[in-house]
Tab-separated table of N, CA and C in Angstrom:
chain	number	residue	atom	x	y	z
A	102	MET	N	0.811	-1.205	0.000
A	102	MET	CA	0.000	0.000	0.000
A	102	MET	C	0.852	1.266	0.000
A	103	LYS	N	2.039	1.202	0.608
A	103	LYS	CA	2.895	2.380	0.676
A	103	LYS	C	3.234	2.883	-0.726
A	104	PHE	N	3.486	1.959	-1.656
A	104	PHE	CA	3.801	2.333	-3.035
A	104	PHE	C	2.689	3.209	-3.621
A	105	ILE	N	1.456	2.788	-3.436
A	105	ILE	CA	0.304	3.533	-3.967
A	105	ILE	C	0.149	4.857	-3.225
A	106	GLU	N	0.308	4.823	-1.924
A	106	GLU	CA	0.230	6.061	-1.146
A	106	GLU	C	1.288	7.072	-1.604
A	107	ASP	N	2.481	6.580	-1.925
A	107	ASP	CA	3.550	7.474	-2.397
A	107	ASP	C	3.190	8.130	-3.730
A	108	ILE	N	2.582	7.366	-4.624
A	108	ILE	CA	2.151	7.935	-5.905
A	108	ILE	C	1.072	8.988	-5.678
A	109	LEU	N	0.108	8.681	-4.824
A	109	LEU	CA	-0.964	9.641	-4.535
A	109	LEU	C	-0.416	10.903	-3.873
A	110	LYS	N	0.493	10.738	-2.940
A	110	LYS	CA	1.091	11.896	-2.264
A	110	LYS	C	1.893	12.742	-3.243
A	111	SER	N	2.667	12.091	-4.081
A	111	SER	CA	3.476	12.806	-5.069
A	111	SER	C	2.595	13.602	-6.031
A	112	SER	N	1.514	13.001	-6.492
A	112	SER	CA	0.622	13.716	-7.409
A	112	SER	C	-0.031	14.905	-6.709
A	113	HIS	N	-0.417	14.719	-5.457
A	113	HIS	CA	-1.009	15.814	-4.692
A	113	HIS	C	0.006	16.933	-4.484
A	114	ASP	N	1.232	16.552	-4.107
A	114	ASP	CA	2.286	17.542	-3.878
A	114	ASP	C	2.633	18.315	-5.154
A	115	ASN	N	2.445	17.674	-6.311
A	115	ASN	CA	2.710	18.330	-7.597
A	115	ASN	C	1.520	19.139	-8.095
A	116	GLY	N	0.457	19.211	-7.296
A	116	GLY	CA	-0.709	20.008	-7.673
A	116	GLY	C	-1.636	19.342	-8.665
A	117	GLN	N	-1.501	18.036	-8.838
A	117	GLN	CA	-2.370	17.330	-9.769
A	117	GLN	C	-3.748	17.128	-9.144
A	118	SER	N	-4.786	17.285	-9.965
A	118	SER	CA	-6.135	17.012	-9.496
A	118	SER	C	-6.575	15.599	-9.878
A	119	SER	N	-5.760	14.939	-10.711
A	119	SER	CA	-6.037	13.557	-11.096
A	119	SER	C	-4.715	12.874	-11.422
A	120	LEU	N	-4.738	11.556	-11.416
A	120	LEU	CA	-3.550	10.791	-11.772
A	120	LEU	C	-3.385	10.753	-13.280
A	121	SER	N	-2.149	10.722	-13.734
A	121	SER	CA	-1.902	10.537	-15.166
A	121	SER	C	-2.113	9.068	-15.498
A	122	GLU	N	-2.274	8.785	-16.763
A	122	GLU	CA	-2.431	7.397	-17.191
A	122	GLU	C	-1.191	6.586	-16.814
A	123	ALA	N	-0.022	7.178	-16.936
A	123	ALA	CA	1.220	6.486	-16.571
A	123	ALA	C	1.228	6.139	-15.084
A	124	GLN	N	0.745	7.039	-14.240
A	124	GLN	CA	0.685	6.755	-12.799
A	124	GLN	C	-0.312	5.634	-12.507
A	125	VAL	N	-1.429	5.630	-13.212
A	125	VAL	CA	-2.423	4.563	-13.036
A	125	VAL	C	-1.813	3.219	-13.449
A	126	TYR	N	-1.075	3.199	-14.575
A	126	TYR	CA	-0.418	1.967	-15.008
A	126	TYR	C	0.569	1.476	-13.951
A	127	LYS	N	1.306	2.387	-13.311
A	127	LYS	CA	2.245	1.985	-12.257
A	127	LYS	C	1.497	1.301	-11.108
A	128	ILE	N	0.368	1.865	-10.733
A	128	ILE	CA	-0.432	1.267	-9.655
A	128	ILE	C	-0.970	-0.091	-10.090
A	129	PHE	N	-1.525	-0.168	-11.297
A	129	PHE	CA	-2.052	-1.441	-11.799
A	129	PHE	C	-0.953	-2.507	-11.844
A	130	ASN	N	0.221	-2.136	-12.351
A	130	ASN	CA	1.328	-3.107	-12.415
A	130	ASN	C	1.725	-3.565	-11.022
A	131	HIS	N	1.748	-2.644	-10.074
A	131	HIS	CA	2.075	-2.996	-8.688
A	131	HIS	C	1.055	-3.988	-8.119
A	132	LEU	N	-0.187	-3.837	-8.510
A	132	LEU	CA	-1.261	-4.732	-8.052
A	132	LEU	C	-1.364	-6.006	-8.891
A	133	LYS	N	-0.415	-6.154	-9.842
A	133	LYS	CA	-0.362	-7.324	-10.730
A	133	LYS	C	-1.558	-7.396	-11.684
A	134	LEU	N	-2.130	-6.236	-12.017
A	134	LEU	CA	-3.205	-6.167	-13.010
A	134	LEU	C	-2.581	-6.010	-14.393
A	135	THR	N	-3.249	-6.514	-15.401
A	135	THR	CA	-2.729	-6.477	-16.763
A	135	THR	C	-2.868	-5.082	-17.362
A	136	THR	N	-1.781	-4.610	-17.946
A	136	THR	CA	-1.794	-3.346	-18.693
A	136	THR	C	-1.104	-3.604	-20.022
A	137	PRO	N	-1.360	-2.750	-21.017
A	137	PRO	CA	-0.608	-2.912	-22.259
A	137	PRO	C	0.867	-2.595	-22.011
A	138	LYS	N	1.736	-3.140	-22.855
A	138	LYS	CA	3.153	-2.798	-22.741
A	138	LYS	C	3.302	-1.299	-22.991
A	139	HIS	N	4.118	-0.655	-22.171
A	139	HIS	CA	4.235	0.798	-22.264
A	139	HIS	C	5.507	1.271	-21.577
A	140	PHE	N	5.870	2.511	-21.856
A	140	PHE	CA	6.931	3.186	-21.117
A	140	PHE	C	6.726	4.688	-21.279
A	141	THR	N	7.352	5.436	-20.402
A	141	THR	CA	7.275	6.901	-20.497
A	141	THR	C	8.632	7.445	-20.935
A	142	ILE	N	8.564	8.631	-21.512
A	142	ILE	CA	9.769	9.311	-21.970
A	142	ILE	C	9.564	10.808	-21.755
A	143	THR	N	10.594	11.477	-21.291
A	143	THR	CA	10.496	12.924	-21.092
A	143	THR	C	10.793	13.633	-22.407
A	144	PRO	N	10.373	14.876	-22.533
A	144	PRO	CA	10.643	15.619	-23.775
A	144	PRO	C	12.135	15.771	-24.087
A	145	LYS	N	12.977	15.704	-23.082
A	145	LYS	CA	14.415	15.874	-23.303
A	145	LYS	C	15.111	14.582	-23.725
A	146	GLU	N	14.423	13.455	-23.570
A	146	GLU	CA	15.004	12.169	-23.950
A	146	GLU	C	14.776	11.897	-25.434
A	147	THR	N	15.640	11.069	-25.993
A	147	THR	CA	15.477	10.608	-27.371
A	147	THR	C	14.840	9.229	-27.325
A	148	LEU	N	13.845	9.019	-28.164
A	148	LEU	CA	13.165	7.729	-28.202
A	148	LEU	C	14.115	6.664	-28.746
A	149	ASP	N	14.357	5.636	-27.962
A	149	ASP	CA	15.175	4.500	-28.370
A	149	ASP	C	14.253	3.517	-29.091
A	150	GLU	N	14.396	3.436	-30.405
A	150	GLU	CA	13.501	2.595	-31.204
A	150	GLU	C	13.572	1.116	-30.828
A	151	THR	N	14.679	0.697	-30.235
A	151	THR	CA	14.781	-0.714	-29.855
A	151	THR	C	13.778	-1.072	-28.766
A	152	LYS	N	13.361	-0.095	-27.963
A	152	LYS	CA	12.347	-0.370	-26.927
A	152	LYS	C	11.004	-0.720	-27.556
A	153	LEU	N	10.769	-0.244	-28.769
A	153	LEU	CA	9.507	-0.532	-29.450
A	153	LEU	C	9.444	-1.973	-29.941
A	154	GLN	N	10.587	-2.625	-30.070
A	154	GLN	CA	10.617	-4.008	-30.546
A	154	GLN	C	9.946	-4.959	-29.558
A	155	ASP	N	9.848	-4.549	-28.291
A	155	ASP	CA	9.180	-5.384	-27.287
A	155	ASP	C	7.665	-5.363	-27.440
A	156	PHE	N	7.161	-4.393	-28.197
A	156	PHE	CA	5.719	-4.258	-28.386
A	156	PHE	C	5.245	-5.211	-29.480
A	157	ASP	N	4.084	-5.837	-29.244
A	157	ASP	CA	3.465	-6.661	-30.272
A	157	ASP	C	2.865	-5.753	-31.339
A	158	GLY	N	2.711	-6.253	-32.526
A	158	GLY	CA	2.093	-5.480	-33.600
A	158	GLY	C	3.050	-4.459	-34.180
A	159	ASP	N	2.538	-3.680	-35.137
A	159	ASP	CA	3.393	-2.714	-35.824
A	159	ASP	C	3.015	-1.266	-35.532
A	160	LYS	N	2.091	-1.052	-34.588
A	160	LYS	CA	1.652	0.306	-34.270
A	160	LYS	C	1.841	0.611	-32.791
A	161	VAL	N	1.919	1.906	-32.491
A	161	VAL	CA	2.004	2.383	-31.112
A	161	VAL	C	1.072	3.580	-30.944
A	162	VAL	N	0.791	3.895	-29.705
A	162	VAL	CA	0.056	5.106	-29.353
A	162	VAL	C	1.020	5.984	-28.568
A	163	ILE	N	1.072	7.255	-28.920
A	163	ILE	CA	1.880	8.212	-28.180
A	163	ILE	C	0.913	9.218	-27.558
A	164	LYS	N	0.996	9.365	-26.226
A	164	LYS	CA	0.063	10.238	-25.508
A	164	LYS	C	0.816	11.265	-24.675
A	165	VAL	N	0.291	12.460	-24.662
A	165	VAL	CA	0.786	13.499	-23.770
A	165	VAL	C	0.393	13.119	-22.349
A	166	CYS	N	1.341	13.166	-21.432
A	166	CYS	CA	1.062	12.962	-20.003
A	166	CYS	C	1.329	14.286	-19.306
A	167	SER	N	0.272	15.026	-19.081
A	167	SER	CA	0.420	16.343	-18.469
A	167	SER	C	-0.848	16.686	-17.719
A	168	ASN	N	-0.696	17.190	-16.514
A	168	ASN	CA	-1.889	17.621	-15.785
A	168	ASN	C	-2.343	19.001	-16.254
A	169	LYS	N	-1.595	19.608	-17.175
A	169	LYS	CA	-1.983	20.904	-17.737
A	169	LYS	C	-2.897	20.752	-18.951
A	170	ASP	N	-2.813	19.604	-19.625
A	170	ASP	CA	-3.612	19.343	-20.824
A	170	ASP	C	-4.516	18.148	-20.567
A	171	LEU	N	-5.730	18.407	-20.073
A	171	LEU	CA	-6.634	17.314	-19.736
A	171	LEU	C	-7.400	16.784	-20.940
A	172	HIS	N	-7.622	17.603	-21.950
A	172	HIS	CA	-8.364	17.174	-23.139
A	172	HIS	C	-7.381	16.923	-24.268
A	173	LYS	N	-6.564	15.910	-24.098
A	173	LYS	CA	-5.459	15.634	-25.007
A	173	LYS	C	-5.915	15.285	-26.421
A	174	THR	N	-6.936	14.477	-26.538
A	174	THR	CA	-7.386	14.056	-27.854
A	174	THR	C	-7.851	15.254	-28.679
A	175	ASP	N	-8.584	16.163	-28.060
A	175	ASP	CA	-9.085	17.353	-28.758
A	175	ASP	C	-7.959	18.244	-29.251
A	176	LYS	N	-6.809	18.200	-28.574
A	176	LYS	CA	-5.689	19.083	-28.904
A	176	LYS	C	-4.581	18.373	-29.682
A	177	GLY	N	-4.820	17.139	-30.108
A	177	GLY	CA	-3.800	16.401	-30.853
A	177	GLY	C	-2.766	15.734	-29.970
A	178	GLY	N	-3.089	15.527	-28.705
A	178	GLY	CA	-2.146	14.943	-27.766
A	178	GLY	C	-2.159	13.432	-27.708
A	179	VAL	N	-2.885	12.798	-28.620
A	179	VAL	CA	-2.903	11.343	-28.728
A	179	VAL	C	-2.706	11.005	-30.199
A	180	LYS	N	-1.650	10.265	-30.492
A	180	LYS	CA	-1.337	9.906	-31.883
A	180	LYS	C	-1.166	8.408	-32.002
A	181	PHE	N	-1.774	7.834	-33.029
A	181	PHE	CA	-1.593	6.442	-33.392
A	181	PHE	C	-0.665	6.435	-34.608
A	182	CYS	N	0.371	5.608	-34.569
A	182	CYS	CA	1.297	5.592	-35.706
A	182	CYS	C	2.003	4.245	-35.792
A	183	LYS	N	2.628	4.016	-36.941
A	183	LYS	CA	3.458	2.828	-37.105
A	183	LYS	C	4.732	3.022	-36.305
A	184	LYS	N	5.310	1.920	-35.853
A	184	LYS	CA	6.510	1.998	-35.021
A	184	LYS	C	7.606	2.829	-35.690
A	185	GLU	N	7.772	2.638	-37.000
A	185	GLU	CA	8.855	3.338	-37.696
A	185	GLU	C	8.611	4.845	-37.812
A	186	GLU	N	7.395	5.297	-37.551
A	186	GLU	CA	7.071	6.730	-37.574
A	186	GLU	C	7.142	7.374	-36.187
A	187	ALA	N	7.324	6.561	-35.149
A	187	ALA	CA	7.192	7.033	-33.774
A	187	ALA	C	8.178	8.144	-33.420
A	188	VAL	N	9.422	8.035	-33.853
A	188	VAL	CA	10.423	9.053	-33.511
A	188	VAL	C	10.010	10.403	-34.084
A	189	LYS	N	9.621	10.416	-35.336
A	189	LYS	CA	9.214	11.661	-36.006
A	189	LYS	C	7.955	12.256	-35.358
A	190	ILE	N	6.986	11.409	-35.080
A	190	ILE	CA	5.737	11.864	-34.450
A	190	ILE	C	6.023	12.436	-33.060
A	191	LEU	N	6.842	11.736	-32.280
A	191	LEU	CA	7.169	12.210	-30.938
A	191	LEU	C	7.893	13.554	-30.995
A	192	GLN	N	8.820	13.716	-31.924
A	192	GLN	CA	9.542	14.995	-32.057
A	192	GLN	C	8.570	16.140	-32.317
A	193	GLN	N	7.558	15.906	-33.153
A	193	GLN	CA	6.564	16.939	-33.431
A	193	GLN	C	5.704	17.216	-32.205
A	194	MET	N	5.345	16.179	-31.476
A	194	MET	CA	4.524	16.361	-30.280
A	194	MET	C	5.281	17.141	-29.206
A	195	VAL	N	6.574	16.926	-29.104
A	195	VAL	CA	7.393	17.685	-28.149
A	195	VAL	C	7.309	19.173	-28.484
A	196	LYS	N	7.335	19.498	-29.772
A	196	LYS	CA	7.209	20.901	-30.207
A	196	LYS	C	5.801	21.444	-29.937
A	197	ASP	N	4.798	20.612	-30.185
A	197	ASP	CA	3.399	21.045	-30.034
A	197	ASP	C	2.969	21.184	-28.571
A	198	PHE	N	3.644	20.465	-27.672
A	198	PHE	CA	3.288	20.477	-26.243
A	198	PHE	C	4.528	20.799	-25.399
A	199	PRO	N	5.008	22.028	-25.457
A	199	PRO	CA	6.254	22.381	-24.759
A	199	PRO	C	6.181	22.262	-23.235
A	200	ALA	N	4.991	22.308	-22.657
A	200	ALA	CA	4.859	22.218	-21.197
A	200	ALA	C	4.649	20.780	-20.716
A	201	CYS	N	4.637	19.842	-21.634
A	201	CYS	CA	4.386	18.439	-21.279
A	201	CYS	C	5.532	17.885	-20.446
A	202	GLU	N	5.195	17.219	-19.352
A	202	GLU	CA	6.199	16.637	-18.466
A	202	GLU	C	6.776	15.331	-19.018
A	203	GLU	N	5.919	14.524	-19.635
A	203	GLU	CA	6.360	13.252	-20.219
A	203	GLU	C	5.345	12.768	-21.231
A	204	PHE	N	5.775	11.802	-22.021
A	204	PHE	CA	4.914	11.166	-23.005
A	204	PHE	C	4.825	9.681	-22.679
A	205	LEU	N	3.651	9.117	-22.933
A	205	LEU	CA	3.413	7.705	-22.692
A	205	LEU	C	3.386	6.995	-24.050
A	206	ILE	N	4.227	5.992	-24.207
A	206	ILE	CA	4.285	5.210	-25.436
A	206	ILE	C	3.681	3.847	-25.112
A	207	ILE	N	2.653	3.447	-25.880
A	207	ILE	CA	1.881	2.247	-25.568
A	207	ILE	C	1.774	1.359	-26.811
A	208	GLU	N	1.882	0.056	-26.611
A	208	GLU	CA	1.660	-0.852	-27.737
A	208	GLU	C	0.207	-0.760	-28.189
A	209	PHE	N	-0.013	-0.993	-29.484
A	209	PHE	CA	-1.382	-0.917	-30.010
A	209	PHE	C	-1.598	-2.083	-30.956
């Protein structure tokens, strides 16, 4: 339970009014619940394409993880793309969402 309490406390301390999808996945994984394969990346990091090889299928979803942008889909903060397009798509999303804390990359 401490793990979950720490996530909740951290989100509260950061001024979040809700958990990010990445934080929910961390809690689900801790509880041994099934989640899609995923990882997060900060805007300053470069996407390592080899990490995408662990994903089944040939597509991924890239999502903005930010408590500042709650309506991500309406603003273009959710993109479906082929794995080989992911680096280019992520680079554009970093430009489009300069205040984004991290991005969630999910198998699709």
